[in-house]
Amino acid sequence: MAEALVSVLLERLATITMDKFLGELKMVTGVEEAVTTLTRNLKAIQAVLKNAEARQAVEADVGHWLNELKEVSHEMDNVLDEWSTQVLKQKMEGENVKKENNIILSKLLSESSQDCEVPLIIPIVGMGGMGKTTLSQLVYNDEKVKAHFDKRIWVCVSDPFNEVKIARAIVEGLDKDNTSKTSNSLQILMQCIHTLIQGKKFLLVLDDVWNPDHTQWEELVKPFRDGAMGSRVLVTTRNEEVATLMKATVHVIHIKQLSEEFCSSLFYYNAGIDIGGESKMLQDVGEKIVKKCNGLALAAKILGSLMREKKTFKEWEDVLNSKLWELEDIEKQVFRPLLLSYNDLTQEIRNCLLYCVIFPKDYVYDRDNLVEL
């Protein structure tokens, strides 16, 4: 029995190492190395199993060892299922952004004579939770994009629009050892950026831009005018007026809401539920909750995760009928599911979460320091 289990696991691992399947699994961190290690260990186990089952009737220790092996084998099988699930999830999410991804890549990589402005500014506009940052990260890390640009810089802007803070981040992105990155002088920082960027084809991503005024924007973009032809500035924003301010309305990309069908798939996937096996009543409640996501990917993920531990009709109905849905502000469409999830936490976990607000937005946590605090 144990030898048969090991053989099955080895067959599954062999399938994973096929080029096509392995190409998909490279999206899941650490899989290739883990597959190699598991295969090596299982082959070693298989070598000593040949006569172990025959000996278990007379040697108690061997029988105990075989039982332990069976448990480990089942655990390994679960791990393989989890890997497959992660691939499915990433492929599903990838299908949703594929069209916008091809559009953005074409704008970034185009070298047509019409794109003579340096730098060409490409705003990505959409409500919070629509996936603007995720989409930008996909194209930013695309191998073609990496090869196309001499320099790539990613800066999270947020609110308020602080030119000095942004300029420091840009300098550090261009040259992390440059001493000018600590300067409080915008003029010094702008001159440093000009020197580092001159004649180079660059991609600058300004993520989550809110409300800069015209003077702030013109001052920030000034040193980038001397970049090489084909340079790009990719801007994510919730505000259509930002695209107008940047005089980039021709190249603006609008992120649309998800279809209800896809939103439903995302919701049930994160809920860990096979809807085909659920009751009609639970399906009806689930579809009403999905409608409240209003096509927002983040809302569907949050609500799906919230429902993962809720198995009864009453629990689902309580979420559907929550007073929190009555919040009016359109920007709270993402905030509502977050608040529902927050209210579902234990008081101890809420306290830990609230403690984290002492750190600024986009702060990079040090795990050990956070634990000590």
Short mmCIF file of N, CA, C and O in Angstrom, two decimals, residues 302-370:
data_model
loop_
_atom_site.label_atom_id
_atom_site.label_comp_id
_atom_site.label_asym_id
_atom_site.label_seq_id
_atom_site.Cartn_x
_atom_site.Cartn_y
_atom_site.Cartn_z
N ILE A 302 -12.46 39.91 -1.00
CA ILE A 302 -12.66 40.12 0.43
C ILE A 302 -13.90 39.40 0.93
O ILE A 302 -13.87 38.69 1.93
N LEU A 303 -15.00 39.57 0.21
CA LEU A 303 -16.26 38.95 0.63
C LEU A 303 -16.18 37.43 0.54
O LEU A 303 -16.71 36.72 1.40
N GLY A 304 -15.51 36.93 -0.51
CA GLY A 304 -15.35 35.48 -0.63
C GLY A 304 -14.57 34.91 0.55
O GLY A 304 -14.97 33.91 1.16
N SER A 305 -13.47 35.57 0.90
CA SER A 305 -12.67 35.13 2.04
C SER A 305 -13.46 35.20 3.34
O SER A 305 -13.32 34.35 4.22
N LEU A 306 -14.31 36.24 3.47
CA LEU A 306 -15.15 36.38 4.67
C LEU A 306 -16.10 35.20 4.82
O LEU A 306 -16.35 34.73 5.93
N MET A 307 -16.60 34.70 3.68
CA MET A 307 -17.61 33.63 3.74
C MET A 307 -17.00 32.24 3.89
O MET A 307 -17.72 31.26 4.06
N ARG A 308 -15.67 32.15 3.83
CA ARG A 308 -15.01 30.84 3.83
C ARG A 308 -15.37 30.00 5.06
O ARG A 308 -15.53 28.78 4.97
N GLU A 309 -15.48 30.63 6.23
CA GLU A 309 -15.79 29.90 7.46
C GLU A 309 -17.27 29.94 7.81
O GLU A 309 -17.67 29.47 8.86
N LYS A 310 -18.07 30.53 6.95
CA LYS A 310 -19.52 30.62 7.20
C LYS A 310 -20.23 29.57 6.36
O LYS A 310 -20.25 29.67 5.13
N LYS A 311 -20.82 28.59 7.02
CA LYS A 311 -21.36 27.43 6.30
C LYS A 311 -22.89 27.36 6.31
O LYS A 311 -23.47 26.58 5.56
N THR A 312 -23.54 28.15 7.15
CA THR A 312 -25.00 28.04 7.25
C THR A 312 -25.69 29.15 6.48
O THR A 312 -25.12 30.22 6.23
N PHE A 313 -26.95 28.88 6.16
CA PHE A 313 -27.76 29.86 5.43
C PHE A 313 -27.90 31.15 6.24
O PHE A 313 -27.81 32.25 5.69
N LYS A 314 -28.09 31.04 7.55
CA LYS A 314 -28.27 32.22 8.40
C LYS A 314 -27.02 33.09 8.41
O LYS A 314 -27.11 34.33 8.36
N GLU A 315 -25.85 32.48 8.46
CA GLU A 315 -24.61 33.24 8.46
C GLU A 315 -24.46 34.04 7.16
O GLU A 315 -24.05 35.20 7.17
N TRP A 316 -24.81 33.43 6.04
CA TRP A 316 -24.73 34.12 4.76
C TRP A 316 -25.77 35.23 4.68
O TRP A 316 -25.50 36.32 4.19
N GLU A 317 -26.96 34.95 5.20
CA GLU A 317 -28.03 35.95 5.16
C GLU A 317 -27.70 37.16 6.04
O GLU A 317 -28.01 38.29 5.70
N ASP A 318 -27.03 36.91 7.17
CA ASP A 318 -26.62 38.01 8.06
C ASP A 318 -25.68 38.97 7.36
O ASP A 318 -25.76 40.18 7.55
N VAL A 319 -24.74 38.42 6.57
CA VAL A 319 -23.82 39.27 5.80
C VAL A 319 -24.59 40.07 4.76
O VAL A 319 -24.38 41.28 4.58
N LEU A 320 -25.51 39.40 4.08
CA LEU A 320 -26.30 40.07 3.03
C LEU A 320 -27.11 41.23 3.60
O LEU A 320 -27.22 42.29 2.97
N ASN A 321 -27.65 41.04 4.81
CA ASN A 321 -28.55 42.04 5.41
C ASN A 321 -27.84 43.02 6.35
O ASN A 321 -28.50 43.79 7.05
N SER A 322 -26.50 43.02 6.35
CA SER A 322 -25.76 43.91 7.24
C SER A 322 -26.07 45.38 6.93
O SER A 322 -26.22 45.79 5.78
N LYS A 323 -26.15 46.19 8.00
CA LYS A 323 -26.41 47.62 7.86
C LYS A 323 -25.25 48.36 7.18
O LYS A 323 -25.41 49.48 6.69
N LEU A 324 -24.09 47.71 7.17
CA LEU A 324 -22.92 48.37 6.58
C LEU A 324 -23.08 48.63 5.08
O LEU A 324 -22.42 49.50 4.51
N TRP A 325 -23.98 47.86 4.43
CA TRP A 325 -24.20 48.08 3.00
C TRP A 325 -24.88 49.42 2.73
O TRP A 325 -24.92 49.87 1.59
N GLU A 326 -25.41 50.06 3.76
CA GLU A 326 -26.15 51.31 3.57
C GLU A 326 -25.24 52.52 3.44
O GLU A 326 -25.69 53.64 3.22
N LEU A 327 -23.91 52.33 3.61
CA LEU A 327 -22.97 53.44 3.40
C LEU A 327 -23.12 53.97 1.98
O LEU A 327 -23.16 53.21 1.02
N GLU A 328 -23.19 55.27 1.84
CA GLU A 328 -23.55 55.87 0.56
C GLU A 328 -22.37 56.15 -0.37
O GLU A 328 -22.45 56.00 -1.57
N ASP A 329 -21.27 56.62 0.20
CA ASP A 329 -20.13 57.09 -0.60
C ASP A 329 -19.66 56.01 -1.55
O ASP A 329 -19.40 54.87 -1.16
N ILE A 330 -19.51 56.34 -2.83
CA ILE A 330 -19.12 55.35 -3.84
C ILE A 330 -17.75 54.76 -3.55
O ILE A 330 -17.47 53.60 -3.84
N GLU A 331 -16.84 55.57 -2.95
CA GLU A 331 -15.51 55.07 -2.64
C GLU A 331 -15.55 54.03 -1.51
O GLU A 331 -14.58 53.34 -1.27
N LYS A 332 -16.69 53.94 -0.82
CA LYS A 332 -16.83 52.97 0.26
C LYS A 332 -17.28 51.60 -0.26
O LYS A 332 -17.54 50.70 0.51
N GLN A 333 -17.39 51.46 -1.57
CA GLN A 333 -17.77 50.16 -2.12
C GLN A 333 -16.73 49.10 -1.81
O GLN A 333 -17.05 47.93 -1.69
N VAL A 334 -15.47 49.51 -1.69
CA VAL A 334 -14.43 48.58 -1.26
C VAL A 334 -14.36 48.57 0.26
O VAL A 334 -14.13 47.53 0.88
N PHE A 335 -14.59 49.73 0.87
CA PHE A 335 -14.49 49.83 2.32
C PHE A 335 -15.53 48.97 3.03
O PHE A 335 -15.26 48.40 4.08
N ARG A 336 -16.72 48.85 2.47
CA ARG A 336 -17.78 48.05 3.12
C ARG A 336 -17.37 46.60 3.36
O ARG A 336 -17.47 46.11 4.48
N PRO A 337 -16.90 45.88 2.31
CA PRO A 337 -16.45 44.50 2.55
C PRO A 337 -15.31 44.42 3.55
O PRO A 337 -15.23 43.49 4.34
N LEU A 338 -14.40 45.41 3.51
CA LEU A 338 -13.30 45.42 4.47
C LEU A 338 -13.83 45.55 5.90
O LEU A 338 -13.37 44.88 6.82
N LEU A 339 -14.83 46.42 6.06
CA LEU A 339 -15.40 46.64 7.39
C LEU A 339 -16.16 45.40 7.87
O LEU A 339 -16.11 45.04 9.04
N LEU A 340 -16.83 44.73 6.93
CA LEU A 340 -17.50 43.48 7.28
C LEU A 340 -16.49 42.45 7.77
O LEU A 340 -16.72 41.74 8.75
N SER A 341 -15.35 42.36 7.07
CA SER A 341 -14.31 41.42 7.46
C SER A 341 -13.71 41.80 8.81
O SER A 341 -13.43 40.95 9.65
N TYR A 342 -13.53 43.11 9.02
CA TYR A 342 -12.97 43.59 10.29
C TYR A 342 -13.88 43.23 11.46
O TYR A 342 -13.42 42.75 12.50
N ASN A 343 -15.17 43.44 11.27
CA ASN A 343 -16.12 43.13 12.35
C ASN A 343 -16.19 41.64 12.65
O ASN A 343 -16.62 41.24 13.74
N ASP A 344 -15.75 40.83 11.71
CA ASP A 344 -15.79 39.38 11.89
C ASP A 344 -14.58 38.86 12.66
O ASP A 344 -14.52 37.70 13.03
N LEU A 345 -13.58 39.73 12.90
CA LEU A 345 -12.38 39.32 13.62
C LEU A 345 -12.62 39.25 15.12
O LEU A 345 -13.52 39.91 15.65
N THR A 346 -11.79 38.47 15.81
CA THR A 346 -11.83 38.47 17.27
C THR A 346 -11.27 39.80 17.77
O THR A 346 -10.52 40.48 17.06
N GLN A 347 -11.60 40.16 19.01
CA GLN A 347 -11.14 41.42 19.56
C GLN A 347 -9.61 41.49 19.62
O GLN A 347 -9.00 42.53 19.37
N GLU A 348 -8.97 40.35 19.90
CA GLU A 348 -7.51 40.32 19.98
C GLU A 348 -6.88 40.65 18.63
O GLU A 348 -5.91 41.41 18.55
N ILE A 349 -7.43 40.08 17.57
CA ILE A 349 -6.89 40.33 16.24
C ILE A 349 -7.19 41.78 15.80
O ILE A 349 -6.37 42.43 15.16
N ARG A 350 -8.36 42.28 16.16
CA ARG A 350 -8.67 43.68 15.86
C ARG A 350 -7.64 44.62 16.48
O ARG A 350 -7.19 45.58 15.85
N ASN A 351 -7.28 44.33 17.73
CA ASN A 351 -6.30 45.18 18.42
C ASN A 351 -4.96 45.18 17.69
O ASN A 351 -4.31 46.22 17.55
N CYS A 352 -4.55 44.00 17.23
CA CYS A 352 -3.28 43.90 16.48
C CYS A 352 -3.36 44.71 15.18
O CYS A 352 -2.43 45.41 14.81
N LEU A 353 -4.50 44.59 14.51
CA LEU A 353 -4.67 45.30 13.24
C LEU A 353 -4.67 46.81 13.46
O LEU A 353 -4.01 47.56 12.72
N LEU A 354 -5.40 47.26 14.47
CA LEU A 354 -5.46 48.69 14.76
C LEU A 354 -4.10 49.25 15.14
O LEU A 354 -3.79 50.41 14.85
N TYR A 355 -3.29 48.43 15.79
CA TYR A 355 -1.94 48.87 16.19
C TYR A 355 -1.12 49.26 14.97
O TYR A 355 -0.27 50.15 15.03
N CYS A 356 -1.38 48.60 13.84
CA CYS A 356 -0.57 48.84 12.64
C CYS A 356 -0.79 50.23 12.03
O CYS A 356 0.00 50.65 11.18
N VAL A 357 -1.84 50.95 12.45
CA VAL A 357 -2.08 52.27 11.86
C VAL A 357 -1.06 53.30 12.31
O VAL A 357 -1.03 54.41 11.78
N ILE A 358 -0.20 52.95 13.28
CA ILE A 358 0.85 53.90 13.68
C ILE A 358 1.93 54.01 12.61
O ILE A 358 2.73 54.93 12.63
N PHE A 359 1.95 53.07 11.66
CA PHE A 359 2.93 53.11 10.57
C PHE A 359 2.33 53.83 9.36
O PHE A 359 1.14 53.71 9.09
N PRO A 360 3.13 54.58 8.60
CA PRO A 360 2.62 55.28 7.42
C PRO A 360 2.26 54.31 6.30
O PRO A 360 2.70 53.16 6.29
N LYS A 361 1.49 54.80 5.34
CA LYS A 361 1.10 53.99 4.19
C LYS A 361 2.33 53.55 3.41
O LYS A 361 3.29 54.32 3.26
N ASP A 362 2.30 52.29 2.94
CA ASP A 362 3.38 51.70 2.13
C ASP A 362 4.66 51.48 2.92
O ASP A 362 5.74 51.31 2.35
N TYR A 363 4.55 51.51 4.25
CA TYR A 363 5.71 51.25 5.10
C TYR A 363 6.14 49.79 4.95
O TYR A 363 5.29 48.88 4.91
N VAL A 364 7.44 49.55 4.84
CA VAL A 364 7.96 48.18 4.73
C VAL A 364 8.24 47.68 6.15
O VAL A 364 9.15 48.16 6.82
N TYR A 365 7.45 46.72 6.59
CA TYR A 365 7.56 46.21 7.96
C TYR A 365 8.79 45.33 8.13
O TYR A 365 9.14 44.56 7.24
N ASP A 366 9.42 45.47 9.28
CA ASP A 366 10.41 44.49 9.72
C ASP A 366 9.69 43.56 10.70
O ASP A 366 9.19 44.01 11.74
N ARG A 367 9.59 42.29 10.36
CA ARG A 367 8.79 41.36 11.14
C ARG A 367 9.21 41.32 12.62
O ARG A 367 8.36 41.44 13.52
N ASP A 368 10.50 41.16 12.87
CA ASP A 368 10.98 41.03 14.24
C ASP A 368 10.70 42.31 15.04
O ASP A 368 10.30 42.25 16.21
N ASN A 369 10.91 43.45 14.40
CA ASN A 369 10.66 44.72 15.10
C ASN A 369 9.18 44.86 15.44
O ASN A 369 8.82 45.31 16.54
N LEU A 370 8.32 44.47 14.51
CA LEU A 370 6.87 44.55 14.75
C LEU A 370 6.45 43.66 15.90
O LEU A 370 5.67 44.05 16.77
#
